[in-house]
PDB file of C-alpha atoms and ligand atoms in Angstrom:
ATOM      1  CA  MET U 825      18.418  22.018  67.872  1.00  0.00           C
ATOM      2  CA  ILE U 826      15.451  24.261  67.160  1.00  0.00           C
ATOM      3  CA  ASP U 827      17.687  26.626  65.169  1.00  0.00           C
ATOM      4  CA  ALA U 828      19.025  23.741  63.090  1.00  0.00           C
ATOM      5  CA  ALA U 829      15.474  22.549  62.500  1.00  0.00           C
ATOM      6  CA  ARG U 830      14.338  26.046  61.532  1.00  0.00           C
ATOM      7  CA  THR U 831      17.159  26.138  58.984  1.00  0.00           C
ATOM      8  CA  LEU U 832      15.920  22.860  57.481  1.00  0.00           C
ATOM      9  CA  VAL U 833      12.378  24.246  57.346  1.00  0.00           C
ATOM     10  CA  GLY U 834      13.585  27.464  55.748  1.00  0.00           C
ATOM     11  CA  SER U 835      15.482  25.648  53.006  1.00  0.00           C
ATOM     12  CA  ALA U 836      12.872  22.972  52.267  1.00  0.00           C
ATOM     13  CA  ALA U 837      10.799  23.414  49.132  1.00  0.00           C
ATOM     14  CA  ARG U 838       8.311  20.641  49.894  1.00  0.00           C
ATOM     15  CA  ILE U 839       7.364  19.957  53.506  1.00  0.00           C
ATOM     16  CA  VAL U 840       5.121  17.099  54.556  1.00  0.00           C
ATOM     17  CA  THR U 841       3.958  16.325  58.080  1.00  0.00           C
ATOM     18  CA  PHE U 842       3.185  12.881  59.433  1.00  0.00           C
ATOM     19  CA  SER U 843       1.215  13.210  62.644  1.00  0.00           C
ATOM     20  CA  GLY U 844      -0.408  11.139  65.331  1.00  0.00           C
ATOM     21  CA  ALA U 845      -2.379  11.444  68.525  1.00  0.00           C
ATOM     22  CA  GLY U 846       0.211  13.720  70.183  1.00  0.00           C
ATOM     23  CA  LEU U 847      -0.768  16.494  67.753  1.00  0.00           C
ATOM     24  CA  SER U 848      -4.233  16.668  69.306  1.00  0.00           C
ATOM     25  CA  ALA U 849      -3.193  15.877  72.894  1.00  0.00           C
ATOM     26  CA  GLU U 850      -2.948  19.510  73.972  1.00  0.00           C
ATOM     27  CA  SER U 851      -6.486  20.081  72.706  1.00  0.00           C
ATOM     28  CA  GLY U 852      -7.656  17.502  75.235  1.00  0.00           C
ATOM     29  CA  VAL U 853      -7.922  14.419  73.025  1.00  0.00           C
ATOM     30  CA  PRO U 854      -6.398  11.426  74.806  1.00  0.00           C
ATOM     31  CA  THR U 855      -3.558   9.628  73.036  1.00  0.00           C
ATOM     32  CA  PHE U 856      -3.559   5.867  72.586  1.00  0.00           C
ATOM     33  CA  ARG U 857      -0.455   4.560  74.250  1.00  0.00           C
ATOM     34  CA  ASP U 858       0.732   7.217  76.727  1.00  0.00           C
ATOM     35  CA  ALA U 859       0.592   5.712  80.189  1.00  0.00           C
ATOM     36  CA  ASP U 860       0.125   9.071  81.903  1.00  0.00           C
ATOM     37  CA  THR U 861      -3.097  10.049  80.095  1.00  0.00           C
ATOM     38  CA  ASN U 862      -6.525   8.969  81.198  1.00  0.00           C
ATOM     39  CA  GLY U 863      -6.914   7.798  77.642  1.00  0.00           C
ATOM     40  CA  PHE U 864      -9.821   5.911  76.209  1.00  0.00           C
ATOM     41  CA  TRP U 865      -7.375   3.114  75.661  1.00  0.00           C
ATOM     42  CA  THR U 866      -6.465   2.767  79.342  1.00  0.00           C
ATOM     43  CA  ASP U 867     -10.055   1.768  80.135  1.00  0.00           C
ATOM     44  CA  TYR U 868     -10.451  -0.659  77.250  1.00  0.00           C
ATOM     45  CA  ASP U 869      -8.341  -3.113  75.317  1.00  0.00           C
ATOM     46  CA  PRO U 870      -7.723  -1.195  72.071  1.00  0.00           C
ATOM     47  CA  ALA U 871      -6.843  -4.198  69.975  1.00  0.00           C
ATOM     48  CA  LYS U 872     -10.210  -5.644  70.931  1.00  0.00           C
ATOM     49  CA  LEU U 873     -12.340  -2.561  70.385  1.00  0.00           C
ATOM     50  CA  ALA U 874     -10.613  -1.170  67.307  1.00  0.00           C
ATOM     51  CA  SER U 875     -10.981  -4.363  65.337  1.00  0.00           C
ATOM     52  CA  PRO U 876     -13.602  -6.060  63.151  1.00  0.00           C
ATOM     53  CA  GLU U 877     -13.687  -8.907  65.668  1.00  0.00           C
ATOM     54  CA  GLY U 878     -14.425  -6.529  68.559  1.00  0.00           C
ATOM     55  CA  PHE U 879     -17.282  -4.935  66.636  1.00  0.00           C
ATOM     56  CA  ALA U 880     -18.705  -8.325  65.715  1.00  0.00           C
ATOM     57  CA  GLU U 881     -18.579  -9.443  69.344  1.00  0.00           C
ATOM     58  CA  ASP U 882     -20.127  -6.342  70.933  1.00  0.00           C
ATOM     59  CA  PRO U 883     -21.246  -3.732  68.366  1.00  0.00           C
ATOM     60  CA  GLU U 884     -23.048  -1.590  70.945  1.00  0.00           C
ATOM     61  CA  LEU U 885     -19.962  -1.290  73.166  1.00  0.00           C
ATOM     62  CA  VAL U 886     -17.673  -0.435  70.262  1.00  0.00           C
ATOM     63  CA  TYR U 887     -20.089   2.023  68.627  1.00  0.00           C
ATOM     64  CA  ASN U 888     -20.759   3.789  71.940  1.00  0.00           C
ATOM     65  CA  TRP U 889     -17.002   4.014  72.573  1.00  0.00           C
ATOM     66  CA  TYR U 890     -16.604   5.882  69.280  1.00  0.00           C
ATOM     67  CA  ASN U 891     -19.553   8.130  70.111  1.00  0.00           C
ATOM     68  CA  GLU U 892     -17.909   9.031  73.418  1.00  0.00           C
ATOM     69  CA  ARG U 893     -14.802  10.002  71.478  1.00  0.00           C
ATOM     70  CA  ARG U 894     -16.872  11.934  68.927  1.00  0.00           C
ATOM     71  CA  ARG U 895     -18.474  14.029  71.654  1.00  0.00           C
ATOM     72  CA  ASN U 896     -15.039  14.687  73.205  1.00  0.00           C
ATOM     73  CA  ILE U 897     -13.679  15.948  69.886  1.00  0.00           C
ATOM     74  CA  ALA U 898     -16.718  18.155  69.289  1.00  0.00           C
ATOM     75  CA  GLU U 899     -16.038  19.864  72.622  1.00  0.00           C
ATOM     76  CA  VAL U 900     -12.335  20.622  72.120  1.00  0.00           C
ATOM     77  CA  GLN U 901     -10.571  23.189  69.940  1.00  0.00           C
ATOM     78  CA  PRO U 902      -7.559  23.114  67.622  1.00  0.00           C
ATOM     79  CA  ASN U 903      -4.366  23.902  69.546  1.00  0.00           C
ATOM     80  CA  PRO U 904      -1.355  26.045  68.526  1.00  0.00           C
ATOM     81  CA  ALA U 905       0.215  23.063  66.754  1.00  0.00           C
ATOM     82  CA  HIS U 906      -2.801  22.619  64.455  1.00  0.00           C
ATOM     83  CA  LEU U 907      -2.886  26.380  63.864  1.00  0.00           C
ATOM     84  CA  ALA U 908       0.841  26.564  63.035  1.00  0.00           C
ATOM     85  CA  LEU U 909       0.436  23.806  60.440  1.00  0.00           C
ATOM     86  CA  ALA U 910      -2.712  25.331  58.987  1.00  0.00           C
ATOM     87  CA  ALA U 911      -0.948  28.669  58.584  1.00  0.00           C
ATOM     88  CA  GLN U 912       1.410  27.061  56.041  1.00  0.00           C
ATOM     89  CA  PRO U 913      -0.826  26.382  53.022  1.00  0.00           C
ATOM     90  CA  ASP U 914       1.862  24.532  51.052  1.00  0.00           C
ATOM     91  CA  ILE U 915       2.419  21.885  53.706  1.00  0.00           C
ATOM     92  CA  ILE U 916       0.759  18.522  53.078  1.00  0.00           C
ATOM     93  CA  ASN U 917      -0.530  17.058  56.346  1.00  0.00           C
ATOM     94  CA  VAL U 918      -0.588  13.276  56.392  1.00  0.00           C
ATOM     95  CA  THR U 919      -2.257  12.285  59.641  1.00  0.00           C
ATOM     96  CA  GLN U 920      -3.235   9.114  61.427  1.00  0.00           C
ATOM     97  CA  ASN U 921      -5.755  11.112  63.444  1.00  0.00           C
ATOM     98  CA  ILE U 922      -9.455  10.545  62.917  1.00  0.00           C
ATOM     99  CA  ASP U 923     -10.467  13.900  64.433  1.00  0.00           C
ATOM    100  CA  ASP U 924     -11.210  17.057  62.417  1.00  0.00           C
ATOM    101  CA  LEU U 925      -8.952  19.465  64.307  1.00  0.00           C
ATOM    102  CA  LEU U 926      -6.560  20.154  61.417  1.00  0.00           C
ATOM    103  CA  HIS U 927      -9.554  20.956  59.202  1.00  0.00           C
ATOM    104  CA  ARG U 928     -11.080  23.185  61.864  1.00  0.00           C
ATOM    105  CA  ALA U 929      -7.740  24.989  62.229  1.00  0.00           C
ATOM    106  CA  GLY U 930      -8.018  25.829  58.527  1.00  0.00           C
ATOM    107  CA  ALA U 931      -5.600  23.323  56.999  1.00  0.00           C
ATOM    108  CA  LYS U 932      -6.508  22.680  53.370  1.00  0.00           C
ATOM    109  CA  ARG U 933      -4.221  19.770  52.544  1.00  0.00           C
ATOM    110  CA  VAL U 934      -5.049  16.940  54.935  1.00  0.00           C
ATOM    111  CA  ILE U 935      -4.729  13.224  54.208  1.00  0.00           C
ATOM    112  CA  GLN U 936      -6.373  10.988  56.834  1.00  0.00           C
ATOM    113  CA  LEU U 937      -4.795   7.549  56.732  1.00  0.00           C
ATOM    114  CA  HIS U 938      -6.931   5.930  59.426  1.00  0.00           C
ATOM    115  CA  GLY U 939     -10.260   7.374  58.354  1.00  0.00           C
ATOM    116  CA  THR U 940     -12.571   9.825  60.075  1.00  0.00           C
ATOM    117  CA  LEU U 941     -15.119   9.991  62.858  1.00  0.00           C
ATOM    118  CA  ALA U 942     -17.243  12.298  60.722  1.00  0.00           C
ATOM    119  CA  THR U 943     -18.915   9.513  58.754  1.00  0.00           C
ATOM    120  CA  ASP U 944     -20.363   6.036  59.193  1.00  0.00           C
ATOM    121  CA  HIS U 945     -20.534   3.396  56.505  1.00  0.00           C
ATOM    122  CA  CYS U 946     -22.064  -0.026  56.046  1.00  0.00           C
ATOM    123  CA  ASN U 947     -20.069  -2.709  57.819  1.00  0.00           C
ATOM    124  CA  ALA U 948     -21.009  -5.200  55.116  1.00  0.00           C
ATOM    125  CA  GLY U 949     -19.432  -3.010  52.450  1.00  0.00           C
ATOM    126  CA  CYS U 950     -22.603  -2.346  50.415  1.00  0.00           C
ATOM    127  CA  GLY U 951     -21.358   1.185  49.764  1.00  0.00           C
ATOM    128  CA  PHE U 952     -23.788   3.149  51.930  1.00  0.00           C
ATOM    129  CA  GLN U 953     -22.178   6.076  53.776  1.00  0.00           C
ATOM    130  CA  GLU U 954     -23.535   9.017  55.743  1.00  0.00           C
ATOM    131  CA  SER U 955     -22.234  12.044  57.638  1.00  0.00           C
ATOM    132  CA  VAL U 956     -22.450  12.074  61.413  1.00  0.00           C
ATOM    133  CA  ASN U 957     -22.889  15.087  63.670  1.00  0.00           C
ATOM    134  CA  ILE U 958     -20.042  14.371  66.088  1.00  0.00           C
ATOM    135  CA  ALA U 959     -21.532  16.675  68.737  1.00  0.00           C
ATOM    136  CA  ASP U 960     -24.722  14.611  68.818  1.00  0.00           C
ATOM    137  CA  PRO U 961     -24.009  11.275  67.161  1.00  0.00           C
ATOM    138  CA  PRO U 962     -26.774   8.775  66.444  1.00  0.00           C
ATOM    139  CA  PRO U 963     -26.990   5.405  68.190  1.00  0.00           C
ATOM    140  CA  LEU U 964     -25.919   2.132  66.619  1.00  0.00           C
ATOM    141  CA  ARG U 965     -28.274   1.522  63.698  1.00  0.00           C
ATOM    142  CA  SER U 966     -28.856  -0.496  60.559  1.00  0.00           C
ATOM    143  CA  CYS U 967     -27.863   0.311  57.025  1.00  0.00           C
ATOM    144  CA  PRO U 968     -30.959   1.651  55.193  1.00  0.00           C
ATOM    145  CA  ASP U 969     -29.825  -0.058  51.979  1.00  0.00           C
ATOM    146  CA  CYS U 970     -28.984  -3.575  53.085  1.00  0.00           C
ATOM    147  CA  GLY U 971     -29.940  -3.934  56.764  1.00  0.00           C
ATOM    148  CA  ASN U 972     -26.455  -4.665  58.068  1.00  0.00           C
ATOM    149  CA  ARG U 973     -24.903  -2.498  60.763  1.00  0.00           C
ATOM    150  CA  LEU U 974     -23.394   0.922  60.204  1.00  0.00           C
ATOM    151  CA  ARG U 975     -19.923   1.521  61.707  1.00  0.00           C
ATOM    152  CA  PRO U 976     -17.547   4.466  62.048  1.00  0.00           C
ATOM    153  CA  SER U 977     -15.422   5.117  58.955  1.00  0.00           C
ATOM    154  CA  VAL U 978     -12.147   4.443  60.711  1.00  0.00           C
ATOM    155  CA  VAL U 979      -9.460   1.852  59.960  1.00  0.00           C
ATOM    156  CA  TRP U 980      -9.366  -0.997  62.431  1.00  0.00           C
ATOM    157  CA  PHE U 981      -6.494  -3.382  63.046  1.00  0.00           C
ATOM    158  CA  GLY U 982      -6.208  -5.882  60.239  1.00  0.00           C
ATOM    159  CA  GLU U 983      -8.007  -3.619  57.756  1.00  0.00           C
ATOM    160  CA  ARG U 984      -6.589  -2.086  54.624  1.00  0.00           C
ATOM    161  CA  LEU U 985      -5.972   1.676  54.673  1.00  0.00           C
ATOM    162  CA  PRO U 986      -8.138   3.756  52.277  1.00  0.00           C
ATOM    163  CA  SER U 987      -6.413   3.263  48.932  1.00  0.00           C
ATOM    164  CA  ARG U 988      -6.676   6.860  47.725  1.00  0.00           C
ATOM    165  CA  ALA U 989      -5.364   8.333  50.995  1.00  0.00           C
ATOM    166  CA  TRP U 990      -2.522   5.811  51.019  1.00  0.00           C
ATOM    167  CA  ALA U 991      -1.538   6.575  47.417  1.00  0.00           C
ATOM    168  CA  GLU U 992      -1.590  10.322  48.101  1.00  0.00           C
ATOM    169  CA  ALA U 993       0.466   9.887  51.271  1.00  0.00           C
ATOM    170  CA  GLU U 994       3.077   7.761  49.501  1.00  0.00           C
ATOM    171  CA  GLU U 995       3.320  10.298  46.694  1.00  0.00           C
ATOM    172  CA  ALA U 996       3.708  13.163  49.192  1.00  0.00           C
ATOM    173  CA  CYS U 997       6.401  11.350  51.164  1.00  0.00           C
ATOM    174  CA  LEU U 998       8.303  10.315  48.042  1.00  0.00           C
ATOM    175  CA  GLY U 999       8.286  13.901  46.799  1.00  0.00           C
ATOM    176  CA  CYS U1000       9.083  15.844  49.953  1.00  0.00           C
ATOM    177  CA  ASP U1001      12.451  17.115  51.076  1.00  0.00           C
ATOM    178  CA  LEU U1002      11.483  17.496  54.738  1.00  0.00           C
ATOM    179  CA  LEU U1003       9.190  15.217  56.741  1.00  0.00           C
ATOM    180  CA  LEU U1004       8.024  16.585  60.090  1.00  0.00           C
ATOM    181  CA  VAL U1005       6.977  13.648  62.274  1.00  0.00           C
ATOM    182  CA  VAL U1006       4.704  15.030  64.988  1.00  0.00           C
ATOM    183  CA  GLY U1007       3.257  13.318  68.055  1.00  0.00           C
ATOM    184  CA  THR U1008       3.265   9.712  66.966  1.00  0.00           C
ATOM    185  CA  ALA U1009       4.737   6.627  68.569  1.00  0.00           C
ATOM    186  CA  ALA U1010       5.405   5.456  64.971  1.00  0.00           C
ATOM    187  CA  GLU U1011       4.535   1.890  65.929  1.00  0.00           C
ATOM    188  CA  VAL U1012       1.502   1.223  63.746  1.00  0.00           C
ATOM    189  CA  TYR U1013       2.095  -0.002  60.199  1.00  0.00           C
ATOM    190  CA  PRO U1014       1.857   0.527  57.297  1.00  0.00           C
ATOM    191  CA  ALA U1015       1.526   4.227  58.255  1.00  0.00           C
ATOM    192  CA  ALA U1016       4.826   4.356  60.168  1.00  0.00           C
ATOM    193  CA  GLY U1017       6.601   2.985  57.115  1.00  0.00           C
ATOM    194  CA  LEU U1018       6.102   6.371  55.430  1.00  0.00           C
ATOM    195  CA  ILE U1019       8.924   7.784  57.543  1.00  0.00           C
ATOM    196  CA  GLY U1020      11.466   5.344  56.108  1.00  0.00           C
ATOM    197  CA  LEU U1021      10.009   5.854  52.641  1.00  0.00           C
ATOM    198  CA  ALA U1022      10.577   9.611  52.853  1.00  0.00           C
ATOM    199  CA  GLN U1023      14.083   9.151  54.205  1.00  0.00           C
ATOM    200  CA  ARG U1024      15.067   6.656  51.504  1.00  0.00           C
ATOM    201  CA  SER U1025      13.876   9.094  48.863  1.00  0.00           C
ATOM    202  CA  GLY U1026      16.173  11.766  50.254  1.00  0.00           C
ATOM    203  CA  ALA U1027      14.025  13.712  52.717  1.00  0.00           C
ATOM    204  CA  ARG U1028      15.388  15.020  55.994  1.00  0.00           C
ATOM    205  CA  ILE U1029      13.426  13.859  59.031  1.00  0.00           C
ATOM    206  CA  VAL U1030      12.570  16.129  61.983  1.00  0.00           C
ATOM    207  CA  VAL U1031      10.708  14.514  64.889  1.00  0.00           C
ATOM    208  CA  VAL U1032       8.625  16.503  67.393  1.00  0.00           C
ATOM    209  CA  ASN U1033       7.563  14.461  70.404  1.00  0.00           C
ATOM    210  CA  THR U1034       7.359  14.798  74.165  1.00  0.00           C
ATOM    211  CA  ASN U1035       9.087  11.395  74.510  1.00  0.00           C
ATOM    212  CA  PRO U1036      11.468   9.173  72.584  1.00  0.00           C
ATOM    213  CA  SER U1037       9.671   7.335  69.785  1.00  0.00           C
ATOM    214  CA  ALA U1038      10.470   4.735  67.149  1.00  0.00           C
ATOM    215  CA  ALA U1039      10.844   7.583  64.658  1.00  0.00           C
ATOM    216  CA  GLY U1040      13.791   8.946  66.634  1.00  0.00           C
ATOM    217  CA  GLU U1041      15.971   6.154  65.317  1.00  0.00           C
ATOM    218  CA  ILE U1042      16.028   7.606  61.815  1.00  0.00           C
ATOM    219  CA  ALA U1043      15.537  11.288  62.645  1.00  0.00           C
ATOM    220  CA  ASP U1044      18.036  13.905  61.536  1.00  0.00           C
ATOM    221  CA  ILE U1045      16.817  16.119  64.372  1.00  0.00           C
ATOM    222  CA  GLU U1046      14.680  15.193  67.380  1.00  0.00           C
ATOM    223  CA  LEU U1047      12.904  18.044  69.154  1.00  0.00           C
ATOM    224  CA  THR U1048      11.650  16.993  72.562  1.00  0.00           C
ATOM    225  CA  GLY U1049       8.610  18.846  73.860  1.00  0.00           C
ATOM    226  CA  PRO U1050       4.937  19.551  73.248  1.00  0.00           C
ATOM    227  CA  ALA U1051       3.955  20.077  69.623  1.00  0.00           C
ATOM    228  CA  GLY U1052       1.875  23.103  70.636  1.00  0.00           C
ATOM    229  CA  GLU U1053       5.034  24.859  71.775  1.00  0.00           C
ATOM    230  CA  ILE U1054       7.533  23.552  69.238  1.00  0.00           C
ATOM    231  CA  LEU U1055       5.601  23.818  65.951  1.00  0.00           C
ATOM    232  CA  PRO U1056       4.892  27.572  66.280  1.00  0.00           C
ATOM    233  CA  MET U1057       8.608  28.146  67.010  1.00  0.00           C
ATOM    234  CA  LEU U1058       9.572  25.976  64.063  1.00  0.00           C
ATOM    235  CA  LEU U1059       7.128  27.242  61.461  1.00  0.00           C
ATOM    236  CA  ASN U1060       6.214  30.809  62.318  1.00  0.00           C
ATOM    237  CA  PRO U1061       8.443  33.374  60.572  1.00  0.00           C
TER     238      PRO U1061
HETATM  239  C1  BJW K2215       3.126  14.177  72.034  1.00  0.00           C
HETATM  240  C2  BJW K2215       2.341  15.009  72.817  1.00  0.00           C
HETATM  241  C3  BJW K2215       2.455  16.390  72.582  1.00  0.00           C
HETATM  242  C4  BJW K2215       1.905  12.991  73.380  1.00  0.00           C
HETATM  243  N1  BJW K2215       3.295  16.825  71.658  1.00  0.00           N
HETATM  244  N2  BJW K2215       3.972  14.644  71.135  1.00  0.00           N
HETATM  245  C5  BJW K2215       4.088  -4.458  59.966  1.00  0.00           C
HETATM  246  C6  BJW K2215       4.804  -4.692  61.115  1.00  0.00           C
HETATM  247  C7  BJW K2215       4.154  -4.936  62.317  1.00  0.00           C
HETATM  248  C8  BJW K2215       2.762  -4.951  62.397  1.00  0.00           C
HETATM  249  C9  BJW K2215       2.047  -4.731  61.251  1.00  0.00           C
HETATM  250  C10 BJW K2215       2.710  -4.488  60.064  1.00  0.00           C
HETATM  251  N3  BJW K2215       1.762  -4.269  59.099  1.00  0.00           N
HETATM  252  C11 BJW K2215       0.538  -4.381  59.663  1.00  0.00           C
HETATM  253  C12 BJW K2215       0.676  -4.675  60.964  1.00  0.00           C
HETATM  254  C13 BJW K2215      -0.462  -4.901  61.912  1.00  0.00           C
HETATM  255  C14 BJW K2215      -1.044  -3.632  62.447  1.00  0.00           C
HETATM  256  C15 BJW K2215       0.022  -2.943  63.288  1.00  0.00           C
HETATM  257  O1  BJW K2215       0.694  -2.041  62.866  1.00  0.00           O
HETATM  258  N4  BJW K2215       0.131  -3.322  64.543  1.00  0.00           N
HETATM  259  C16 BJW K2215       1.107  -2.709  65.443  1.00  0.00           C
HETATM  260  C17 BJW K2215       0.396  -2.332  66.739  1.00  0.00           C
HETATM  261  C18 BJW K2215       2.249  -3.648  65.629  1.00  0.00           C
HETATM  262  N5  BJW K2215      -1.524  -2.785  61.380  1.00  0.00           N
HETATM  263  C19 BJW K2215      -2.734  -2.922  60.869  1.00  0.00           C
HETATM  264  O2  BJW K2215      -3.505  -3.784  61.245  1.00  0.00           O
HETATM  265  C20 BJW K2215      -3.154  -1.984  59.745  1.00  0.00           C
HETATM  266  N6  BJW K2215      -3.717  -2.692  58.659  1.00  0.00           N
HETATM  267  C21 BJW K2215      -2.994  -3.437  57.851  1.00  0.00           C
HETATM  268  O3  BJW K2215      -1.788  -3.493  57.907  1.00  0.00           O
HETATM  269  O4  BJW K2215      -3.725  -4.125  56.928  1.00  0.00           O
HETATM  270  C22 BJW K2215      -3.034  -5.005  56.028  1.00  0.00           C
HETATM  271  C23 BJW K2215      -4.057  -5.562  55.061  1.00  0.00           C
HETATM  272  C24 BJW K2215      -3.649  -5.848  53.780  1.00  0.00           C
HETATM  273  C25 BJW K2215      -4.560  -6.362  52.896  1.00  0.00           C
HETATM  274  C26 BJW K2215      -5.868  -6.585  53.260  1.00  0.00           C
HETATM  275  C27 BJW K2215      -6.285  -6.297  54.530  1.00  0.00           C
HETATM  276  C28 BJW K2215      -5.358  -5.786  55.444  1.00  0.00           C
HETATM  277  C29 BJW K2215      -4.252  -1.046  60.201  1.00  0.00           C
HETATM  278  C30 BJW K2215      -3.824  -0.154  61.300  1.00  0.00           C
HETATM  279  C31 BJW K2215      -5.013   0.704  61.769  1.00  0.00           C
HETATM  280  C32 BJW K2215      -4.691   1.450  63.042  1.00  0.00           C
HETATM  281  N7  BJW K2215      -5.882   1.989  63.552  1.00  0.00           N
HETATM  282  C33 BJW K2215      -5.832   2.776  64.796  1.00  0.00           C
HETATM  283  C34 BJW K2215      -7.261   2.909  65.314  1.00  0.00           C
HETATM  284  C35 BJW K2215      -8.061   3.877  64.451  1.00  0.00           C
HETATM  285  C36 BJW K2215      -9.438   4.022  64.984  1.00  0.00           C
HETATM  286  C37 BJW K2215      -9.465   4.512  66.415  1.00  0.00           C
HETATM  287  O5  BJW K2215      -8.917   5.578  66.715  1.00  0.00           O
HETATM  288  O6  BJW K2215     -10.064   3.841  67.239  1.00  0.00           O
HETATM  289  O7  BJW K2215      -5.243   4.058  64.535  1.00  0.00           O
HETATM  290  S1  BJW K2215      -4.746   2.091  66.010  1.00  0.00           S
HETATM  291  C38 BJW K2215      -4.228   3.638  66.696  1.00  0.00           C
HETATM  292  O8  BJW K2215      -2.794   3.757  66.516  1.00  0.00           O
HETATM  293  C39 BJW K2215      -4.852   4.704  65.785  1.00  0.00           C
HETATM  294  C40 BJW K2215      -3.698   5.652  65.581  1.00  0.00           C
HETATM  295  O9  BJW K2215      -3.895   6.411  64.418  1.00  0.00           O
HETATM  296  C41 BJW K2215      -2.521   4.742  65.516  1.00  0.00           C
HETATM  297  C42 BJW K2215      -1.196   5.401  65.792  1.00  0.00           C
HETATM  298  O10 BJW K2215      -1.127   5.857  67.097  1.00  0.00           O
HETATM  299  P1  BJW K2215      -0.317   7.210  67.424  1.00  0.00           P
HETATM  300  O11 BJW K2215      -0.969   8.339  66.723  1.00  0.00           O
HETATM  301  O12 BJW K2215       1.102   6.994  67.155  1.00  0.00           O
HETATM  302  O13 BJW K2215      -0.638   7.397  68.965  1.00  0.00           O
HETATM  303  P2  BJW K2215       0.161   6.923  70.276  1.00  0.00           P
HETATM  304  O14 BJW K2215      -0.724   7.156  71.437  1.00  0.00           O
HETATM  305  O15 BJW K2215       0.689   5.563  70.088  1.00  0.00           O
HETATM  306  O16 BJW K2215       1.401   7.902  70.366  1.00  0.00           O
HETATM  307  C43 BJW K2215       1.258   9.269  70.704  1.00  0.00           C
HETATM  308  C44 BJW K2215       2.619   9.912  70.667  1.00  0.00           C
HETATM  309  O17 BJW K2215       2.475  11.294  70.884  1.00  0.00           O
HETATM  310  C45 BJW K2215       3.582   9.381  71.739  1.00  0.00           C
HETATM  311  O18 BJW K2215       4.846   9.103  71.116  1.00  0.00           O
HETATM  312  C46 BJW K2215       3.722  10.556  72.720  1.00  0.00           C
HETATM  313  O19 BJW K2215       4.996  10.634  73.304  1.00  0.00           O
HETATM  314  C47 BJW K2215       3.452  11.725  71.825  1.00  0.00           C
HETATM  315  N8  BJW K2215       2.878  12.920  72.468  1.00  0.00           N
HETATM  316  N9  BJW K2215       1.635  14.255  73.726  1.00  0.00           N
HETATM  317  C48 BJW K2215       4.073  15.940  70.986  1.00  0.00           C
HETATM  318  N10 BJW K2215       1.745  17.300  73.333  1.00  0.00           N
END
């Protein structure tokens, strides 16, 4: 299977990746839905915390939960999967991840569909935004412009994805001839719909995952194993 996938990679002119939490798992960032990780989401109800309603109900709890995750990400390093992707400058990396590990690995073309932990913005939408030091994030605080609360710049359930990132991701998936789907359960929409979009526009689909995922149903090739082992084998000459 890996040889067949390497052949697809070798003959593809435009490669796009669509990644999820599994890409950063080997760095030590917990995934969302894997039962065997001591993930942040096993201690809390994700639908409650990662939602506008959860933040409205208990802003301190939700904000502190994100700060715990920020500090975790600041402590970990990009893994061989991030490095293998970053070593291919022509690849466009569409990711659901809100960490900065692809950037820190040196990847130049990164599209973050679900936002980033690196900034906060005004929850009331007044337009205020500021960078956050993820190693030492500030406590929950008010917007200096309008007095409402600041929140992490991530996309919660029920919220629209950032329009520019979404447009760029759609364009990349429509124009690619190979989509590498890495470390995602492919259960959260509209992001997961990019896989079908790429396939319908003629792209081949290669899935890299430690377990079966929803993306496997439409994959041309499924490679089962850790991304940190498979991506270097797939992408390195
Ligand atoms: C490895 C590995 C290793 C592990 N190597 N692999 C259509 C159908 C059904 C539902 C909907 C729909 N459209 C919208 C919805 C509702 C909802 C949704 O999709 N719900 C589903 C749960 C059913 N979607 C939304 O609400 C979205 N908004 C929206 O649609 O708005 C519409 C709108 C229109 C107009 C006006 C207003 C609104 C927003 C979705 C936002 C998702 N946000 C989160 C949280 C971000 C912040 C945070 O982190 O706290 O994003 S949810 C969470 O899931 C996070 C992730 O990015 C996302 C995807 O998770 P991912 O990456 O797949 O992680 P896991 O853990 O699930 O999977 C890891 C995988 O890795 C596993 O498969 C492992 O096997 C594998 N693995 N180790 C390789 N080493």
